[in-house]
Amino acid sequence: MGRVVVGVAVSVAVVACIVAAGVVSRRVQNRGKWRRVVRVLKELEEACETSVGRLKQVVDAMAVEMHAGLASEGGSKLKMLLTFVDNLPDGNEMGTHYALDLGGTNFRVLSIQLEGNRSSILDHDVERLPIPQHLMTSTGNVGKDVAECLEQAMTRKGLNIRVTALINDTVGTLALGHYHDADTVAAVIIGTGTNACYLERTDAIIKCQGLLTTSGFMVVNMEWGNFWSSHLPRTSYDIDLDFDSPNPNDQGFEKMISGMYLGDVVRRVILRMSQESDIFGFGSSRLSMPFVLTTPLMAEMHEDESLDLRDVARILNDILGIPEVSLKARKLIVRICDVVTRRAARLVAAGILGILKKMGRDGTGGIAGARSRTDVNIKRTVVAVEGGLYTNYTMFREYLHEALIEILGEEIAKHIILKVTEDGSGIGAALLAASHSSN
């Protein structure tokens, strides 16, 4: 009997050793998996680094590229398009004015009624119509003056209406901002796409020497989505996204900061982690689908305040087809969203300050920076902002404002005001029509 007991005891000990070895092995494997994904995260953080020093380099690069774009056609990635809008609404406009807003699938007709004295807009009527498919593919207006064609068409319909301005939504946003606040000198769209415009002195527009306006100024449409500089913190994910896009080597700035692309950058990081480790399961076909993770969904995960990050779990399951993700892995997803969003917001801040530096309204005395900050009389400067990425995404907005303060310092930053506007492409356009009609 003694031998049997000893034999059983030895067998139990062997089994216990095997189990223990298995537990240790799994722990080692799990630590190895996490080391790999943490390494991917660390590489992302380092590649997306936006120190104040780097942001100041982006500020300077933006100002220099603006100057080059004004000096000659093709002199810069920034197109710096002349809008021939040489005066902005000042609040004294009166009467009834209209705007026609041609979107991707809808056509809006809008009217406003004004009473002067920078009063609130008395009446605001909008009619929205779908654009017929046959008109989307038509060749009419190609190579012709669109405004002239529109006026002729309205005349044929018996409408006594004169076309006074043809603008894009960014210029409309500037007009709307200036109507409400005379210190508004620039406008930025930060939504699905992105762009900026500002008020430039005509004598600084070297590529059109001799250009004269009664105001001495003209609105310049920057098309800043195409801005590029070696100082921009570009990652391998940005490079792959650009390569896979319909317009490679174009709109480099837009692909790092706008709502069209941020969600897909996050998706690409998650895909890379899933290739390095199985912490997100054993692969999901949806994770390989470009743009399946939209920026609004990314923002929802980023701003998930529940203790168990249930919104993160739901989006991973429903959108990316990744079920049963551990809380630890969900926190990792939130961190990825944070890194990508923070980089984008801080770059937008640097871009805005680049515009103000070119205008000499950033507290440094302009592009040459000849005077010290203590010698500069800092003007109150308002930038009109429109777009869901700024208005609806709290963390994005907070990171942007944080960067403005870090770059400028609190004393100067308090003179730079970002004001949200709504419907620059509609109301702003109508206000510009009113402004040019009165002149």
PDB file of N, CA, C and O in Angstrom, residues 143-186:
ATOM      1  N   GLY A 143     -15.736  75.686 -68.934  1.00  0.00           N
ATOM      2  CA  GLY A 143     -14.945  76.700 -69.630  1.00  0.00           C
ATOM      3  C   GLY A 143     -15.616  78.058 -69.721  1.00  0.00           C
ATOM      4  O   GLY A 143     -15.124  78.944 -70.424  1.00  0.00           O
ATOM      5  N   LYS A 144     -16.744  78.247 -69.036  1.00  0.00           N
ATOM      6  CA  LYS A 144     -17.451  79.523 -69.083  1.00  0.00           C
ATOM      7  C   LYS A 144     -17.530  80.147 -67.698  1.00  0.00           C
ATOM      8  O   LYS A 144     -17.323  79.480 -66.685  1.00  0.00           O
ATOM      9  N   ASP A 145     -17.854  81.426 -67.664  1.00  0.00           N
ATOM     10  CA  ASP A 145     -18.035  82.150 -66.404  1.00  0.00           C
ATOM     11  C   ASP A 145     -19.334  81.667 -65.758  1.00  0.00           C
ATOM     12  O   ASP A 145     -20.431  81.915 -66.276  1.00  0.00           O
ATOM     13  N   VAL A 146     -19.209  80.977 -64.633  1.00  0.00           N
ATOM     14  CA  VAL A 146     -20.379  80.362 -63.993  1.00  0.00           C
ATOM     15  C   VAL A 146     -21.383  81.424 -63.547  1.00  0.00           C
ATOM     16  O   VAL A 146     -22.597  81.263 -63.707  1.00  0.00           O
ATOM     17  N   ALA A 147     -20.873  82.530 -62.968  1.00  0.00           N
ATOM     18  CA  ALA A 147     -21.761  83.587 -62.486  1.00  0.00           C
ATOM     19  C   ALA A 147     -22.566  84.198 -63.643  1.00  0.00           C
ATOM     20  O   ALA A 147     -23.774  84.451 -63.521  1.00  0.00           O
ATOM     21  N   GLU A 148     -21.891  84.406 -64.766  1.00  0.00           N
ATOM     22  CA  GLU A 148     -22.571  84.965 -65.934  1.00  0.00           C
ATOM     23  C   GLU A 148     -23.630  84.010 -66.470  1.00  0.00           C
ATOM     24  O   GLU A 148     -24.748  84.414 -66.820  1.00  0.00           O
ATOM     25  N   CYS A 149     -23.309  82.723 -66.511  1.00  0.00           N
ATOM     26  CA  CYS A 149     -24.274  81.709 -66.972  1.00  0.00           C
ATOM     27  C   CYS A 149     -25.496  81.671 -66.056  1.00  0.00           C
ATOM     28  O   CYS A 149     -26.631  81.543 -66.522  1.00  0.00           O
ATOM     29  N   LEU A 150     -25.253  81.777 -64.738  1.00  0.00           N
ATOM     30  CA  LEU A 150     -26.350  81.756 -63.774  1.00  0.00           C
ATOM     31  C   LEU A 150     -27.255  82.967 -63.967  1.00  0.00           C
ATOM     32  O   LEU A 150     -28.482  82.845 -63.960  1.00  0.00           O
ATOM     33  N   GLU A 151     -26.666  84.125 -64.147  1.00  0.00           N
ATOM     34  CA  GLU A 151     -27.457  85.343 -64.329  1.00  0.00           C
ATOM     35  C   GLU A 151     -28.292  85.268 -65.604  1.00  0.00           C
ATOM     36  O   GLU A 151     -29.458  85.670 -65.635  1.00  0.00           O
ATOM     37  N   GLN A 152     -27.700  84.743 -66.674  1.00  0.00           N
ATOM     38  CA  GLN A 152     -28.430  84.596 -67.935  1.00  0.00           C
ATOM     39  C   GLN A 152     -29.610  83.632 -67.771  1.00  0.00           C
ATOM     40  O   GLN A 152     -30.706  83.878 -68.301  1.00  0.00           O
ATOM     41  N   ALA A 153     -29.378  82.554 -67.014  1.00  0.00           N
ATOM     42  CA  ALA A 153     -30.447  81.570 -66.805  1.00  0.00           C
ATOM     43  C   ALA A 153     -31.602  82.179 -66.019  1.00  0.00           C
ATOM     44  O   ALA A 153     -32.781  81.931 -66.318  1.00  0.00           O
ATOM     45  N   MET A 154     -31.276  82.997 -65.016  1.00  0.00           N
ATOM     46  CA  MET A 154     -32.340  83.631 -64.226  1.00  0.00           C
ATOM     47  C   MET A 154     -33.091  84.674 -65.043  1.00  0.00           C
ATOM     48  O   MET A 154     -34.302  84.839 -64.878  1.00  0.00           O
ATOM     49  N   THR A 155     -32.377  85.351 -65.925  1.00  0.00           N
ATOM     50  CA  THR A 155     -33.035  86.317 -66.808  1.00  0.00           C
ATOM     51  C   THR A 155     -34.032  85.612 -67.716  1.00  0.00           C
ATOM     52  O   THR A 155     -35.155  86.095 -67.936  1.00  0.00           O
ATOM     53  N   ARG A 156     -33.638  84.431 -68.227  1.00  0.00           N
ATOM     54  CA  ARG A 156     -34.554  83.648 -69.089  1.00  0.00           C
ATOM     55  C   ARG A 156     -35.806  83.230 -68.330  1.00  0.00           C
ATOM     56  O   ARG A 156     -36.865  83.051 -68.919  1.00  0.00           O
ATOM     57  N   LYS A 157     -35.665  83.067 -67.017  1.00  0.00           N
ATOM     58  CA  LYS A 157     -36.813  82.685 -66.187  1.00  0.00           C
ATOM     59  C   LYS A 157     -37.625  83.892 -65.721  1.00  0.00           C
ATOM     60  O   LYS A 157     -38.598  83.755 -64.980  1.00  0.00           O
ATOM     61  N   GLY A 158     -37.207  85.085 -66.148  1.00  0.00           N
ATOM     62  CA  GLY A 158     -37.939  86.284 -65.766  1.00  0.00           C
ATOM     63  C   GLY A 158     -37.648  86.780 -64.359  1.00  0.00           C
ATOM     64  O   GLY A 158     -38.445  87.531 -63.790  1.00  0.00           O
ATOM     65  N   LEU A 159     -36.502  86.389 -63.796  1.00  0.00           N
ATOM     66  CA  LEU A 159     -36.143  86.802 -62.445  1.00  0.00           C
ATOM     67  C   LEU A 159     -35.237  88.030 -62.503  1.00  0.00           C
ATOM     68  O   LEU A 159     -34.222  88.039 -63.192  1.00  0.00           O
ATOM     69  N   ASN A 160     -35.618  89.073 -61.775  1.00  0.00           N
ATOM     70  CA  ASN A 160     -34.831  90.305 -61.737  1.00  0.00           C
ATOM     71  C   ASN A 160     -33.820  90.210 -60.595  1.00  0.00           C
ATOM     72  O   ASN A 160     -33.956  90.849 -59.551  1.00  0.00           O
ATOM     73  N   ILE A 161     -32.796  89.362 -60.784  1.00  0.00           N
ATOM     74  CA  ILE A 161     -31.790  89.114 -59.747  1.00  0.00           C
ATOM     75  C   ILE A 161     -30.407  89.257 -60.360  1.00  0.00           C
ATOM     76  O   ILE A 161     -30.150  88.778 -61.468  1.00  0.00           O
ATOM     77  N   ARG A 162     -29.501  89.922 -59.639  1.00  0.00           N
ATOM     78  CA  ARG A 162     -28.132  90.112 -60.115  1.00  0.00           C
ATOM     79  C   ARG A 162     -27.177  89.265 -59.271  1.00  0.00           C
ATOM     80  O   ARG A 162     -27.260  89.265 -58.039  1.00  0.00           O
ATOM     81  N   VAL A 163     -26.262  88.541 -59.909  1.00  0.00           N
ATOM     82  CA  VAL A 163     -25.257  87.738 -59.201  1.00  0.00           C
ATOM     83  C   VAL A 163     -24.093  88.656 -58.837  1.00  0.00           C
ATOM     84  O   VAL A 163     -23.469  89.262 -59.709  1.00  0.00           O
ATOM     85  N   THR A 164     -23.801  88.774 -57.552  1.00  0.00           N
ATOM     86  CA  THR A 164     -22.744  89.700 -57.108  1.00  0.00           C
ATOM     87  C   THR A 164     -21.498  88.993 -56.583  1.00  0.00           C
ATOM     88  O   THR A 164     -20.439  89.609 -56.500  1.00  0.00           O
ATOM     89  N   ALA A 165     -21.595  87.717 -56.227  1.00  0.00           N
ATOM     90  CA  ALA A 165     -20.421  87.035 -55.665  1.00  0.00           C
ATOM     91  C   ALA A 165     -20.517  85.536 -55.901  1.00  0.00           C
ATOM     92  O   ALA A 165     -21.603  84.953 -55.829  1.00  0.00           O
ATOM     93  N   LEU A 166     -19.375  84.930 -56.203  1.00  0.00           N
ATOM     94  CA  LEU A 166     -19.257  83.478 -56.321  1.00  0.00           C
ATOM     95  C   LEU A 166     -18.150  83.052 -55.365  1.00  0.00           C
ATOM     96  O   LEU A 166     -16.988  83.429 -55.546  1.00  0.00           O
ATOM     97  N   ILE A 167     -18.486  82.318 -54.321  1.00  0.00           N
ATOM     98  CA  ILE A 167     -17.524  82.026 -53.252  1.00  0.00           C
ATOM     99  C   ILE A 167     -17.584  80.561 -52.848  1.00  0.00           C
ATOM    100  O   ILE A 167     -18.484  79.827 -53.240  1.00  0.00           O
ATOM    101  N   ASN A 168     -16.576  80.144 -52.025  1.00  0.00           N
ATOM    102  CA  ASN A 168     -16.657  78.833 -51.393  1.00  0.00           C
ATOM    103  C   ASN A 168     -17.067  79.002 -49.930  1.00  0.00           C
ATOM    104  O   ASN A 168     -17.205  80.120 -49.431  1.00  0.00           O
ATOM    105  N   ASP A 169     -17.255  77.886 -49.241  1.00  0.00           N
ATOM    106  CA  ASP A 169     -17.794  77.952 -47.876  1.00  0.00           C
ATOM    107  C   ASP A 169     -16.840  78.639 -46.898  1.00  0.00           C
ATOM    108  O   ASP A 169     -17.287  79.285 -45.941  1.00  0.00           O
ATOM    109  N   THR A 170     -15.535  78.550 -47.133  1.00  0.00           N
ATOM    110  CA  THR A 170     -14.583  79.166 -46.220  1.00  0.00           C
ATOM    111  C   THR A 170     -14.689  80.683 -46.250  1.00  0.00           C
ATOM    112  O   THR A 170     -14.674  81.353 -45.213  1.00  0.00           O
ATOM    113  N   VAL A 171     -14.813  81.245 -47.443  1.00  0.00           N
ATOM    114  CA  VAL A 171     -14.970  82.693 -47.587  1.00  0.00           C
ATOM    115  C   VAL A 171     -16.303  83.134 -46.981  1.00  0.00           C
ATOM    116  O   VAL A 171     -16.391  84.183 -46.333  1.00  0.00           O
ATOM    117  N   GLY A 172     -17.340  82.320 -47.152  1.00  0.00           N
ATOM    118  CA  GLY A 172     -18.634  82.616 -46.536  1.00  0.00           C
ATOM    119  C   GLY A 172     -18.548  82.631 -45.020  1.00  0.00           C
ATOM    120  O   GLY A 172     -19.178  83.464 -44.356  1.00  0.00           O
ATOM    121  N   THR A 173     -17.757  81.726 -44.476  1.00  0.00           N
ATOM    122  CA  THR A 173     -17.570  81.687 -43.018  1.00  0.00           C
ATOM    123  C   THR A 173     -16.884  82.956 -42.530  1.00  0.00           C
ATOM    124  O   THR A 173     -17.251  83.523 -41.488  1.00  0.00           O
ATOM    125  N   LEU A 174     -15.886  83.438 -43.277  1.00  0.00           N
ATOM    126  CA  LEU A 174     -15.219  84.687 -42.923  1.00  0.00           C
ATOM    127  C   LEU A 174     -16.198  85.859 -42.980  1.00  0.00           C
ATOM    128  O   LEU A 174     -16.205  86.727 -42.095  1.00  0.00           O
ATOM    129  N   ALA A 175     -17.027  85.890 -44.017  1.00  0.00           N
ATOM    130  CA  ALA A 175     -18.010  86.972 -44.159  1.00  0.00           C
ATOM    131  C   ALA A 175     -18.996  86.979 -42.995  1.00  0.00           C
ATOM    132  O   ALA A 175     -19.303  88.038 -42.429  1.00  0.00           O
ATOM    133  N   LEU A 176     -19.472  85.812 -42.629  1.00  0.00           N
ATOM    134  CA  LEU A 176     -20.428  85.706 -41.530  1.00  0.00           C
ATOM    135  C   LEU A 176     -19.784  86.122 -40.211  1.00  0.00           C
ATOM    136  O   LEU A 176     -20.382  86.845 -39.409  1.00  0.00           O
ATOM    137  N   GLY A 177     -18.539  85.681 -39.999  1.00  0.00           N
ATOM    138  CA  GLY A 177     -17.840  86.060 -38.778  1.00  0.00           C
ATOM    139  C   GLY A 177     -17.605  87.558 -38.709  1.00  0.00           C
ATOM    140  O   GLY A 177     -17.770  88.178 -37.649  1.00  0.00           O
ATOM    141  N   HIS A 178     -17.243  88.160 -39.842  1.00  0.00           N
ATOM    142  CA  HIS A 178     -16.964  89.604 -39.880  1.00  0.00           C
ATOM    143  C   HIS A 178     -18.235  90.425 -39.693  1.00  0.00           C
ATOM    144  O   HIS A 178     -18.197  91.540 -39.146  1.00  0.00           O
ATOM    145  N   TYR A 179     -19.350  89.910 -40.147  1.00  0.00           N
ATOM    146  CA  TYR A 179     -20.625  90.599 -39.965  1.00  0.00           C
ATOM    147  C   TYR A 179     -20.925  90.787 -38.486  1.00  0.00           C
ATOM    148  O   TYR A 179     -21.382  91.855 -38.051  1.00  0.00           O
ATOM    149  N   HIS A 180     -20.654  89.747 -37.701  1.00  0.00           N
ATOM    150  CA  HIS A 180     -20.949  89.796 -36.264  1.00  0.00           C
ATOM    151  C   HIS A 180     -19.830  90.417 -35.447  1.00  0.00           C
ATOM    152  O   HIS A 180     -20.069  90.921 -34.349  1.00  0.00           O
ATOM    153  N   ASP A 181     -18.596  90.378 -35.954  1.00  0.00           N
ATOM    154  CA  ASP A 181     -17.451  90.893 -35.199  1.00  0.00           C
ATOM    155  C   ASP A 181     -16.417  91.448 -36.169  1.00  0.00           C
ATOM    156  O   ASP A 181     -15.800  90.702 -36.928  1.00  0.00           O
ATOM    157  N   ALA A 182     -16.210  92.757 -36.134  1.00  0.00           N
ATOM    158  CA  ALA A 182     -15.319  93.421 -37.099  1.00  0.00           C
ATOM    159  C   ALA A 182     -13.864  93.014 -36.951  1.00  0.00           C
ATOM    160  O   ALA A 182     -13.059  93.276 -37.853  1.00  0.00           O
ATOM    161  N   ASP A 183     -13.497  92.384 -35.849  1.00  0.00           N
ATOM    162  CA  ASP A 183     -12.115  91.946 -35.651  1.00  0.00           C
ATOM    163  C   ASP A 183     -11.830  90.589 -36.280  1.00  0.00           C
ATOM    164  O   ASP A 183     -10.729  90.054 -36.148  1.00  0.00           O
ATOM    165  N   THR A 184     -12.806  90.028 -36.988  1.00  0.00           N
ATOM    166  CA  THR A 184     -12.619  88.732 -37.650  1.00  0.00           C
ATOM    167  C   THR A 184     -11.805  88.923 -38.918  1.00  0.00           C
ATOM    168  O   THR A 184     -12.215  89.637 -39.836  1.00  0.00           O
ATOM    169  N   VAL A 185     -10.626  88.290 -38.969  1.00  0.00           N
ATOM    170  CA  VAL A 185      -9.717  88.483 -40.104  1.00  0.00           C
ATOM    171  C   VAL A 185      -9.388  87.185 -40.825  1.00  0.00           C
ATOM    172  O   VAL A 185      -8.704  87.194 -41.852  1.00  0.00           O
ATOM    173  N   ALA A 186      -9.837  86.059 -40.312  1.00  0.00           N
ATOM    174  CA  ALA A 186      -9.540  84.767 -40.941  1.00  0.00           C
ATOM    175  C   ALA A 186     -10.664  83.794 -40.628  1.00  0.00           C
ATOM    176  O   ALA A 186     -11.460  84.013 -39.704  1.00  0.00           O
TER     177      ALA A 186
END
